[in-house]
Amino acid sequence: MAEALTDDLVEEILLRLAPDDPASLVRAAAVCLRWRRVASTRSFRRGFARRHRKAPMLGFIANLRDGHEGDRYDYVARFVRATRFRPFCPERRHRRALDARHGRVLLTTVPWKPTLEVWDPVTGELRELPSMPQTVTSWNAAVVCAAHGACDHLDCRRGPFLVVLLDSGPEMMHLFVYSSETGAWSEPIFGPPSPTYGVEMVPTALVGNALYFLIDATESILKYDLAARSVSMIFMPTGFNSDFAALTTTEDGVLGFAKLEKSTVEDGGLLGSSRVKCELRLLSMHPGPDGYVTWAENGSIELGSLLNVDASSIESDYVAFAHGVGIFFVGTDDAWFSIDLKSGRVMEEDYGNGDTQSIVPYSSFYTPGSFS
């Protein structure tokens, strides 16, 4: 029966399979050699991505601190599956994931002198970058496709990429850009004066041609325009500093901001008792014609009741966001939860042993031809 179908019909059947269940595509490709051949071509891979447009979240990288000998901890970046996809090497020891985008994960070695690496969990390829152009103090970095503005990012994991390194510096913030095409770092691109507390080492956000970095303990965001190679600052509303926060994005290309806030409220009891309340407050940025921006509040999520936990147990020092799929990650004393804003689904995530320091979501298409 399968052999009687034309290649075009086989391709149409395979294109209809759900991208967030990569195992179904692998099983279908195993029907016969011809089905596998169809599913393994680059044209099918491109067609599959064009059909579904939005890459699924295949999993996330949990940055763990696992055990210790004396004062030394064992650090590991562990890939935790959200689908049946499993990378060749799910753990990268003595590594921390910084960022993930366009099918790539940016890693840094820890706890010694940092060395940056770009990892493709699908193919298993790991590329070490040259030494950082100077000694860094408080810093962060991001990985992006090099064809900014000219790529739909549906199937660019094999193409050239850039790594943007932001260092707070002793006097001025500055950026360096690594190009996989030249294999070298750029000259420094200078920004505003150095902040008092440095740069937040949390995942960046990409909107259009611009990368956004959170600045530690301030009400500001650094914007780097990839095309113009220019730096500017964006200021948030008073009271919304970068502590315990994450940058977010919407499907229509709007930059957002999410912040965890804890407070003590009266519970209405006769004895005047109180309880802890934990909210995730959401904002979106709207640029004006004069170059200034305004921020709009998009409501809040009361996490204690949503997660069905004691709000005092919620870790208020870290929140993560999966761009493109609208999923938040929030931790408690002994668990991490994912919150899907669209469906309202809440799941407790199993990341194995270890103390989770942070989470970096990973989204990508996966087909049987992804290794070619």
mmCIF file of C-alpha atoms in Angstrom:
data_model
loop_
_atom_site.group_PDB
_atom_site.id
_atom_site.type_symbol
_atom_site.label_atom_id
_atom_site.label_comp_id
_atom_site.label_asym_id
_atom_site.label_seq_id
_atom_site.Cartn_x
_atom_site.Cartn_y
_atom_site.Cartn_z
ATOM 1 C CA MET A 1 0.000 0.000 0.000
ATOM 2 C CA ALA A 2 2.741 2.473 0.983
ATOM 3 C CA GLU A 3 4.700 1.664 -2.189
ATOM 4 C CA ALA A 4 1.683 2.521 -4.341
ATOM 5 C CA LEU A 5 1.699 6.177 -3.248
ATOM 6 C CA THR A 6 3.540 8.775 -5.316
ATOM 7 C CA ASP A 7 6.406 10.761 -3.803
ATOM 8 C CA ASP A 8 4.257 13.914 -3.806
ATOM 9 C CA LEU A 9 1.497 12.169 -1.868
ATOM 10 C CA VAL A 10 3.992 10.684 0.599
ATOM 11 C CA GLU A 11 5.444 14.162 1.155
ATOM 12 C CA GLU A 12 1.993 15.636 1.758
ATOM 13 C CA ILE A 13 1.216 12.929 4.329
ATOM 14 C CA LEU A 14 4.473 13.566 6.147
ATOM 15 C CA LEU A 15 4.061 17.350 6.050
ATOM 16 C CA ARG A 16 0.786 17.031 7.976
ATOM 17 C CA LEU A 17 2.446 15.433 10.998
ATOM 18 C CA ALA A 18 2.748 17.567 14.133
ATOM 19 C CA PRO A 19 6.174 19.220 14.600
ATOM 20 C CA ASP A 20 5.967 18.896 18.400
ATOM 21 C CA ASP A 21 5.919 15.084 18.061
ATOM 22 C CA PRO A 22 9.164 14.368 16.152
ATOM 23 C CA ALA A 23 8.874 10.657 16.947
ATOM 24 C CA SER A 24 5.792 10.408 14.712
ATOM 25 C CA LEU A 25 7.811 11.658 11.742
ATOM 26 C CA VAL A 26 10.611 9.219 12.495
ATOM 27 C CA ARG A 27 8.124 6.334 12.699
ATOM 28 C CA ALA A 28 6.487 7.369 9.431
ATOM 29 C CA ALA A 29 9.879 7.593 7.717
ATOM 30 C CA ALA A 30 10.550 4.019 8.823
ATOM 31 C CA VAL A 31 7.612 2.661 6.806
ATOM 32 C CA CYS A 32 9.926 1.956 3.864
ATOM 33 C CA LEU A 33 13.105 3.235 2.241
ATOM 34 C CA ARG A 34 11.208 5.521 -0.139
ATOM 35 C CA TRP A 35 9.343 7.264 2.689
ATOM 36 C CA ARG A 36 12.636 7.761 4.515
ATOM 37 C CA ARG A 37 14.234 9.161 1.354
ATOM 38 C CA VAL A 38 11.391 11.672 0.940
ATOM 39 C CA ALA A 39 11.552 12.724 4.596
ATOM 40 C CA SER A 40 15.335 13.087 4.554
ATOM 41 C CA THR A 41 15.695 15.646 1.768
ATOM 42 C CA ARG A 42 16.511 19.279 2.375
ATOM 43 C CA SER A 43 13.472 20.324 0.335
ATOM 44 C CA PHE A 44 11.201 18.342 2.680
ATOM 45 C CA ARG A 45 12.908 19.860 5.713
ATOM 46 C CA ARG A 46 12.281 23.349 4.311
ATOM 47 C CA GLY A 47 8.714 22.467 3.330
ATOM 48 C CA PHE A 48 7.992 21.048 6.781
ATOM 49 C CA ALA A 49 9.214 24.245 8.425
ATOM 50 C CA ARG A 50 7.273 26.457 6.000
ATOM 51 C CA ARG A 51 4.094 24.453 6.556
ATOM 52 C CA HIS A 52 4.214 24.800 10.358
ATOM 53 C CA ARG A 53 6.156 28.118 10.596
ATOM 54 C CA LYS A 54 6.617 27.999 14.367
ATOM 55 C CA ALA A 55 9.375 25.726 15.668
ATOM 56 C CA PRO A 56 8.261 23.595 18.629
ATOM 57 C CA MET A 57 10.017 23.669 21.970
ATOM 58 C CA LEU A 58 11.849 20.338 21.911
ATOM 59 C CA GLY A 59 13.060 20.791 25.474
ATOM 60 C CA PHE A 60 15.112 23.040 27.681
ATOM 61 C CA ILE A 61 18.621 23.133 29.065
ATOM 62 C CA ALA A 62 18.719 23.084 32.860
ATOM 63 C CA ASN A 63 21.865 24.617 34.320
ATOM 64 C CA LEU A 64 22.577 22.430 37.338
ATOM 65 C CA ARG A 65 24.973 22.481 40.231
ATOM 66 C CA ASP A 66 25.268 18.814 41.086
ATOM 67 C CA GLY A 67 27.081 17.772 44.264
ATOM 68 C CA HIS A 68 30.443 19.061 45.449
ATOM 69 C CA GLU A 69 33.812 18.100 46.847
ATOM 70 C CA GLY A 70 34.837 20.581 49.492
ATOM 71 C CA ASP A 71 34.211 24.007 47.979
ATOM 72 C CA ARG A 72 34.066 22.753 44.379
ATOM 73 C CA TYR A 73 30.753 22.067 42.680
ATOM 74 C CA ASP A 74 30.109 19.939 39.626
ATOM 75 C CA TYR A 75 28.310 22.074 37.017
ATOM 76 C CA VAL A 76 26.366 20.582 34.137
ATOM 77 C CA ALA A 77 24.091 21.837 31.350
ATOM 78 C CA ARG A 78 21.465 19.108 30.958
ATOM 79 C CA PHE A 79 18.995 18.844 28.074
ATOM 80 C CA VAL A 80 15.531 18.036 29.437
ATOM 81 C CA ARG A 81 13.033 16.716 26.900
ATOM 82 C CA ALA A 82 9.652 18.317 26.307
ATOM 83 C CA THR A 83 9.024 15.944 23.367
ATOM 84 C CA ARG A 84 10.408 12.535 22.429
ATOM 85 C CA PHE A 85 13.443 14.146 20.798
ATOM 86 C CA ARG A 86 16.673 13.220 22.563
ATOM 87 C CA PRO A 87 20.048 14.737 21.611
ATOM 88 C CA PHE A 88 23.130 12.558 21.123
ATOM 89 C CA CYS A 89 24.774 14.029 24.202
ATOM 90 C CA PRO A 90 22.116 15.365 26.584
ATOM 91 C CA GLU A 91 24.632 16.559 29.180
ATOM 92 C CA ARG A 92 27.507 19.003 28.838
ATOM 93 C CA ARG A 93 29.577 18.864 31.982
ATOM 94 C CA HIS A 94 31.372 21.935 33.322
ATOM 95 C CA ARG A 95 29.129 24.018 31.079
ATOM 96 C CA ARG A 96 26.353 26.558 31.465
ATOM 97 C CA ALA A 97 23.819 27.400 28.746
ATOM 98 C CA LEU A 98 23.504 31.132 28.141
ATOM 99 C CA ASP A 99 21.185 31.418 25.157
ATOM 100 C CA ALA A 100 19.448 29.363 22.456
ATOM 101 C CA ARG A 101 18.164 30.506 19.089
ATOM 102 C CA HIS A 102 17.767 29.289 15.485
ATOM 103 C CA GLY A 103 18.603 25.687 16.424
ATOM 104 C CA ARG A 104 21.799 26.540 18.313
ATOM 105 C CA VAL A 105 22.702 26.707 22.011
ATOM 106 C CA LEU A 106 25.398 29.021 23.343
ATOM 107 C CA LEU A 107 27.440 27.466 26.161
ATOM 108 C CA THR A 108 30.172 28.759 28.416
ATOM 109 C CA THR A 109 32.640 26.728 30.421
ATOM 110 C CA VAL A 110 32.358 26.989 34.227
ATOM 111 C CA PRO A 111 33.672 27.636 36.781
ATOM 112 C CA TRP A 112 37.074 28.462 35.289
ATOM 113 C CA LYS A 113 38.041 31.105 32.713
ATOM 114 C CA PRO A 114 35.035 31.237 30.351
ATOM 115 C CA THR A 115 35.272 29.734 26.873
ATOM 116 C CA LEU A 116 32.250 30.044 24.582
ATOM 117 C CA GLU A 117 30.909 27.125 22.525
ATOM 118 C CA VAL A 118 28.029 26.802 20.063
ATOM 119 C CA TRP A 119 26.163 23.487 20.277
ATOM 120 C CA ASP A 120 23.597 22.000 17.926
ATOM 121 C CA PRO A 121 21.644 19.426 19.994
ATOM 122 C CA VAL A 122 20.108 17.888 16.855
ATOM 123 C CA THR A 123 23.359 17.095 15.031
ATOM 124 C CA GLY A 124 25.566 16.964 18.111
ATOM 125 C CA GLU A 125 28.035 19.417 16.558
ATOM 126 C CA LEU A 126 29.997 21.463 19.111
ATOM 127 C CA ARG A 127 32.079 24.426 17.952
ATOM 128 C CA GLU A 128 34.513 26.147 20.293
ATOM 129 C CA LEU A 129 34.986 29.848 19.732
ATOM 130 C CA PRO A 130 38.332 31.676 19.964
ATOM 131 C CA SER A 131 39.221 33.199 23.312
ATOM 132 C CA MET A 132 37.222 36.242 24.290
ATOM 133 C CA PRO A 133 38.875 39.410 22.982
ATOM 134 C CA GLN A 134 39.578 40.654 26.505
ATOM 135 C CA THR A 135 39.141 39.693 30.133
ATOM 136 C CA VAL A 136 35.475 40.120 31.011
ATOM 137 C CA THR A 137 33.971 41.031 34.357
ATOM 138 C CA SER A 138 30.168 41.093 34.337
ATOM 139 C CA TRP A 139 28.990 39.888 30.947
ATOM 140 C CA ASN A 140 26.410 38.065 28.838
ATOM 141 C CA ALA A 141 26.265 36.716 25.290
ATOM 142 C CA ALA A 142 23.756 35.700 22.617
ATOM 143 C CA VAL A 143 23.793 33.573 19.458
ATOM 144 C CA VAL A 144 21.894 34.540 16.283
ATOM 145 C CA CYS A 145 21.721 33.664 12.605
ATOM 146 C CA ALA A 146 24.178 35.823 10.647
ATOM 147 C CA ALA A 147 21.635 36.563 7.897
ATOM 148 C CA HIS A 148 19.627 38.962 10.078
ATOM 149 C CA GLY A 149 16.804 40.606 8.138
ATOM 150 C CA ALA A 150 17.277 38.341 5.114
ATOM 151 C CA CYS A 151 16.372 34.957 6.613
ATOM 152 C CA ASP A 152 13.093 33.435 7.732
ATOM 153 C CA HIS A 153 15.030 31.300 10.278
ATOM 154 C CA LEU A 154 13.064 28.187 9.392
ATOM 155 C CA ASP A 155 16.107 26.129 8.406
ATOM 156 C CA CYS A 156 19.279 28.103 9.054
ATOM 157 C CA ARG A 157 21.015 25.979 11.682
ATOM 158 C CA ARG A 158 23.698 24.992 9.133
ATOM 159 C CA GLY A 159 24.306 28.547 7.982
ATOM 160 C CA PRO A 160 26.684 31.175 9.382
ATOM 161 C CA PHE A 161 26.008 32.589 12.826
ATOM 162 C CA LEU A 162 27.036 35.459 15.072
ATOM 163 C CA VAL A 163 27.771 35.540 18.791
ATOM 164 C CA VAL A 164 27.287 38.925 20.449
ATOM 165 C CA LEU A 165 29.246 39.418 23.673
ATOM 166 C CA LEU A 166 28.300 42.268 26.020
ATOM 167 C CA ASP A 167 30.779 43.188 28.763
ATOM 168 C CA SER A 168 30.030 45.796 31.402
ATOM 169 C CA GLY A 169 33.657 46.960 31.388
ATOM 170 C CA PRO A 170 35.344 49.129 34.022
ATOM 171 C CA GLU A 171 34.154 52.445 32.558
ATOM 172 C CA MET A 172 32.091 51.863 29.392
ATOM 173 C CA MET A 173 29.962 48.939 28.285
ATOM 174 C CA HIS A 174 31.145 47.439 25.036
ATOM 175 C CA LEU A 175 30.182 44.665 22.653
ATOM 176 C CA PHE A 176 32.187 42.282 20.510
ATOM 177 C CA VAL A 177 30.691 40.256 17.652
ATOM 178 C CA TYR A 178 32.065 36.872 16.615
ATOM 179 C CA SER A 179 31.382 35.749 13.033
ATOM 180 C CA SER A 180 31.490 32.060 12.133
ATOM 181 C CA GLU A 181 32.369 33.116 8.568
ATOM 182 C CA THR A 182 35.567 34.945 9.538
ATOM 183 C CA GLY A 183 36.263 32.918 12.675
ATOM 184 C CA ALA A 184 37.214 36.079 14.541
ATOM 185 C CA TRP A 185 35.895 38.687 16.969
ATOM 186 C CA SER A 186 35.169 42.232 15.862
ATOM 187 C CA GLU A 187 36.679 45.383 17.266
ATOM 188 C CA PRO A 188 34.797 46.721 20.307
ATOM 189 C CA ILE A 189 31.529 48.563 19.838
ATOM 190 C CA PHE A 190 31.202 51.023 22.695
ATOM 191 C CA GLY A 191 27.998 51.658 24.592
ATOM 192 C CA PRO A 192 26.919 53.759 27.577
ATOM 193 C CA PRO A 193 28.788 54.071 30.892
ATOM 194 C CA SER A 194 29.234 50.871 32.876
ATOM 195 C CA PRO A 195 26.394 50.066 35.289
ATOM 196 C CA THR A 196 27.115 49.739 38.988
ATOM 197 C CA TYR A 197 26.157 46.063 39.238
ATOM 198 C CA GLY A 198 27.004 44.821 35.749
ATOM 199 C CA VAL A 199 24.980 42.785 33.252
ATOM 200 C CA GLU A 200 22.303 40.172 33.969
ATOM 201 C CA MET A 201 23.380 36.724 32.726
ATOM 202 C CA VAL A 202 19.900 35.722 31.509
ATOM 203 C CA PRO A 203 18.744 34.846 27.979
ATOM 204 C CA THR A 204 18.420 37.773 25.592
ATOM 205 C CA ALA A 205 15.495 38.623 23.297
ATOM 206 C CA LEU A 206 15.588 39.108 19.520
ATOM 207 C CA VAL A 207 12.977 41.346 17.880
ATOM 208 C CA GLY A 208 13.547 42.114 14.212
ATOM 209 C CA ASN A 209 17.207 43.047 13.816
ATOM 210 C CA ALA A 210 17.700 44.010 17.451
ATOM 211 C CA LEU A 211 19.056 42.060 20.415
ATOM 212 C CA TYR A 212 18.036 43.100 23.921
ATOM 213 C CA PHE A 213 20.100 42.561 27.096
ATOM 214 C CA LEU A 214 18.945 43.108 30.687
ATOM 215 C CA ILE A 215 21.188 45.334 32.812
ATOM 216 C CA ASP A 216 21.539 44.190 36.419
ATOM 217 C CA ALA A 217 19.658 45.978 39.221
ATOM 218 C CA THR A 218 18.496 48.808 36.967
ATOM 219 C CA GLU A 219 15.363 49.890 35.114
ATOM 220 C CA SER A 220 17.113 49.643 31.766
ATOM 221 C CA ILE A 221 17.594 47.352 28.773
ATOM 222 C CA LEU A 222 20.468 47.576 26.286
ATOM 223 C CA LYS A 223 19.477 47.352 22.621
ATOM 224 C CA TYR A 224 21.998 46.280 19.985
ATOM 225 C CA ASP A 225 20.968 46.770 16.343
ATOM 226 C CA LEU A 226 22.622 43.974 14.348
ATOM 227 C CA ALA A 227 22.266 45.741 11.008
ATOM 228 C CA ALA A 228 23.325 49.238 12.073
ATOM 229 C CA ARG A 229 25.846 47.939 14.657
ATOM 230 C CA SER A 230 24.570 50.589 17.060
ATOM 231 C CA VAL A 231 23.856 50.575 20.793
ATOM 232 C CA SER A 232 21.064 52.365 22.659
ATOM 233 C CA MET A 233 19.305 52.158 26.007
ATOM 234 C CA ILE A 234 15.628 51.573 26.769
ATOM 235 C CA PHE A 235 14.166 52.526 30.120
ATOM 236 C CA MET A 236 11.397 50.666 31.901
ATOM 237 C CA PRO A 237 8.721 52.103 34.186
ATOM 238 C CA THR A 238 9.789 53.071 37.680
ATOM 239 C CA GLY A 239 9.784 50.065 39.984
ATOM 240 C CA PHE A 240 10.335 47.509 37.229
ATOM 241 C CA ASN A 241 14.037 46.798 37.558
ATOM 242 C CA SER A 242 15.715 43.782 36.020
ATOM 243 C CA ASP A 243 15.944 41.693 39.196
ATOM 244 C CA PHE A 244 13.908 38.450 39.043
ATOM 245 C CA ALA A 245 12.781 39.212 35.503
ATOM 246 C CA ALA A 246 12.833 37.881 31.938
ATOM 247 C CA LEU A 247 12.582 39.455 28.501
ATOM 248 C CA THR A 248 9.651 38.175 26.445
ATOM 249 C CA THR A 249 8.418 38.472 22.863
ATOM 250 C CA THR A 250 5.034 38.138 21.174
ATOM 251 C CA GLU A 251 4.087 36.551 17.852
ATOM 252 C CA ASP A 252 3.658 39.982 16.262
ATOM 253 C CA GLY A 253 7.171 41.098 17.213
ATOM 254 C CA VAL A 254 6.617 43.079 20.398
ATOM 255 C CA LEU A 255 9.239 43.117 23.145
ATOM 256 C CA GLY A 256 7.908 42.336 26.592
ATOM 257 C CA PHE A 257 9.043 42.045 30.159
ATOM 258 C CA ALA A 258 7.970 39.675 32.934
ATOM 259 C CA LYS A 259 8.813 40.114 36.587
ATOM 260 C CA LEU A 260 8.255 37.956 39.653
ATOM 261 C CA GLU A 261 7.004 39.884 42.663
ATOM 262 C CA LYS A 262 6.300 38.645 46.178
ATOM 263 C CA SER A 263 4.250 40.522 48.727
ATOM 264 C CA THR A 264 2.527 39.941 52.045
ATOM 265 C CA VAL A 265 -1.233 40.450 52.069
ATOM 266 C CA GLU A 266 -3.921 40.184 54.710
ATOM 267 C CA ASP A 267 -5.969 37.023 54.315
ATOM 268 C CA GLY A 268 -9.113 38.430 55.918
ATOM 269 C CA GLY A 269 -8.965 36.218 58.980
ATOM 270 C CA LEU A 270 -10.344 37.314 62.357
ATOM 271 C CA LEU A 271 -6.888 37.303 63.909
ATOM 272 C CA GLY A 272 -5.392 39.565 61.301
ATOM 273 C CA SER A 273 -3.245 36.837 59.788
ATOM 274 C CA SER A 274 -1.408 37.326 56.518
ATOM 275 C CA ARG A 275 -0.095 35.235 53.648
ATOM 276 C CA VAL A 276 2.533 35.472 50.938
ATOM 277 C CA LYS A 277 1.372 36.340 47.433
ATOM 278 C CA CYS A 278 3.547 35.748 44.359
ATOM 279 C CA GLU A 279 2.649 37.289 41.014
ATOM 280 C CA LEU A 280 4.177 37.245 37.547
ATOM 281 C CA ARG A 281 3.586 40.744 36.159
ATOM 282 C CA LEU A 282 3.618 41.199 32.383
ATOM 283 C CA LEU A 283 4.458 44.303 30.347
ATOM 284 C CA SER A 284 4.833 45.054 26.623
ATOM 285 C CA MET A 285 6.873 47.798 24.954
ATOM 286 C CA HIS A 286 5.485 50.106 22.275
ATOM 287 C CA PRO A 287 7.908 52.380 20.388
ATOM 288 C CA GLY A 288 6.730 55.915 19.608
ATOM 289 C CA PRO A 289 7.444 58.035 16.520
ATOM 290 C CA ASP A 290 9.849 60.273 18.450
ATOM 291 C CA GLY A 291 12.110 57.396 19.464
ATOM 292 C CA TYR A 292 10.735 57.123 22.990
ATOM 293 C CA VAL A 293 8.935 54.028 24.161
ATOM 294 C CA THR A 294 5.903 53.430 26.324
ATOM 295 C CA TRP A 295 5.116 50.367 28.387
ATOM 296 C CA ALA A 296 1.690 48.798 28.828
ATOM 297 C CA GLU A 297 0.777 46.422 31.630
ATOM 298 C CA ASN A 298 -0.749 43.190 30.334
ATOM 299 C CA GLY A 299 -2.039 41.873 33.617
ATOM 300 C CA SER A 300 -0.494 39.463 36.089
ATOM 301 C CA ILE A 301 -0.568 35.764 36.950
ATOM 302 C CA GLU A 302 -1.112 34.718 40.563
ATOM 303 C CA LEU A 303 1.325 31.823 40.785
ATOM 304 C CA GLY A 304 0.474 30.283 44.146
ATOM 305 C CA SER A 305 -3.031 29.245 43.116
ATOM 306 C CA LEU A 306 -2.037 28.419 39.523
ATOM 307 C CA LEU A 307 0.750 26.054 40.585
ATOM 308 C CA ASN A 308 -1.198 24.836 43.628
ATOM 309 C CA VAL A 309 1.772 25.486 45.906
ATOM 310 C CA ASP A 310 2.532 27.644 48.900
ATOM 311 C CA ALA A 311 3.517 30.986 47.347
ATOM 312 C CA SER A 312 6.359 31.380 49.850
ATOM 313 C CA SER A 313 8.075 28.342 48.268
ATOM 314 C CA ILE A 314 8.286 29.963 44.812
ATOM 315 C CA GLU A 315 11.822 30.947 43.886
ATOM 316 C CA SER A 316 11.696 34.667 43.195
ATOM 317 C CA ASP A 317 15.220 35.000 41.833
ATOM 318 C CA TYR A 318 14.700 33.478 38.381
ATOM 319 C CA VAL A 319 12.045 33.168 35.674
ATOM 320 C CA ALA A 320 12.528 31.920 32.101
ATOM 321 C CA PHE A 321 10.546 32.406 28.898
ATOM 322 C CA ALA A 322 10.423 30.311 25.702
ATOM 323 C CA HIS A 323 10.237 32.756 22.800
ATOM 324 C CA GLY A 324 7.934 31.794 19.961
ATOM 325 C CA VAL A 325 5.841 29.386 21.997
ATOM 326 C CA GLY A 326 4.813 31.576 24.950
ATOM 327 C CA ILE A 327 5.846 29.285 27.790
ATOM 328 C CA PHE A 328 7.152 30.503 31.151
ATOM 329 C CA PHE A 329 9.290 28.513 33.588
ATOM 330 C CA VAL A 330 9.015 29.181 37.316
ATOM 331 C CA GLY A 331 10.775 27.347 40.130
ATOM 332 C CA THR A 332 9.874 26.421 43.702
ATOM 333 C CA ASP A 333 12.035 25.060 46.522
ATOM 334 C CA ASP A 334 11.971 21.568 45.015
ATOM 335 C CA ALA A 335 10.498 21.728 41.480
ATOM 336 C CA TRP A 336 10.247 23.650 38.212
ATOM 337 C CA PHE A 337 6.949 24.303 36.440
ATOM 338 C CA SER A 338 6.178 25.256 32.851
ATOM 339 C CA ILE A 339 3.195 27.528 32.197
ATOM 340 C CA ASP A 340 1.716 27.671 28.688
ATOM 341 C CA LEU A 341 0.025 31.067 28.372
ATOM 342 C CA LYS A 342 -2.184 30.026 25.435
ATOM 343 C CA SER A 343 -3.528 26.723 26.665
ATOM 344 C CA GLY A 344 -3.236 27.440 30.380
ATOM 345 C CA ARG A 345 -1.483 24.096 30.821
ATOM 346 C CA VAL A 346 0.813 23.806 33.831
ATOM 347 C CA MET A 347 3.339 20.969 34.081
ATOM 348 C CA GLU A 348 5.905 20.012 36.671
ATOM 349 C CA GLU A 349 9.188 19.387 34.847
ATOM 350 C CA ASP A 350 11.489 16.489 35.717
ATOM 351 C CA TYR A 351 15.113 17.559 35.263
ATOM 352 C CA GLY A 352 16.743 14.798 37.320
ATOM 353 C CA ASN A 353 19.195 15.306 40.150
ATOM 354 C CA GLY A 354 20.915 18.573 40.936
ATOM 355 C CA ASP A 355 20.205 22.105 42.055
ATOM 356 C CA THR A 356 18.794 24.012 39.066
ATOM 357 C CA GLN A 357 20.343 27.457 38.758
ATOM 358 C CA SER A 358 18.564 28.562 35.581
ATOM 359 C CA ILE A 359 16.760 27.315 32.467
ATOM 360 C CA VAL A 360 17.261 28.044 28.755
ATOM 361 C CA PRO A 361 14.389 26.826 26.493
ATOM 362 C CA TYR A 362 15.312 25.202 23.161
ATOM 363 C CA SER A 363 13.054 25.366 20.074
ATOM 364 C CA SER A 364 13.801 23.801 16.706
ATOM 365 C CA PHE A 365 12.309 21.733 13.918
ATOM 366 C CA TYR A 366 13.476 18.115 13.766
ATOM 367 C CA THR A 367 13.128 15.788 10.784
ATOM 368 C CA PRO A 368 14.916 12.562 9.784
ATOM 369 C CA GLY A 369 17.081 14.669 7.432
ATOM 370 C CA SER A 370 18.232 17.054 10.133
ATOM 371 C CA PHE A 371 21.638 15.395 10.319
ATOM 372 C CA SER A 372 22.495 15.962 6.641
#
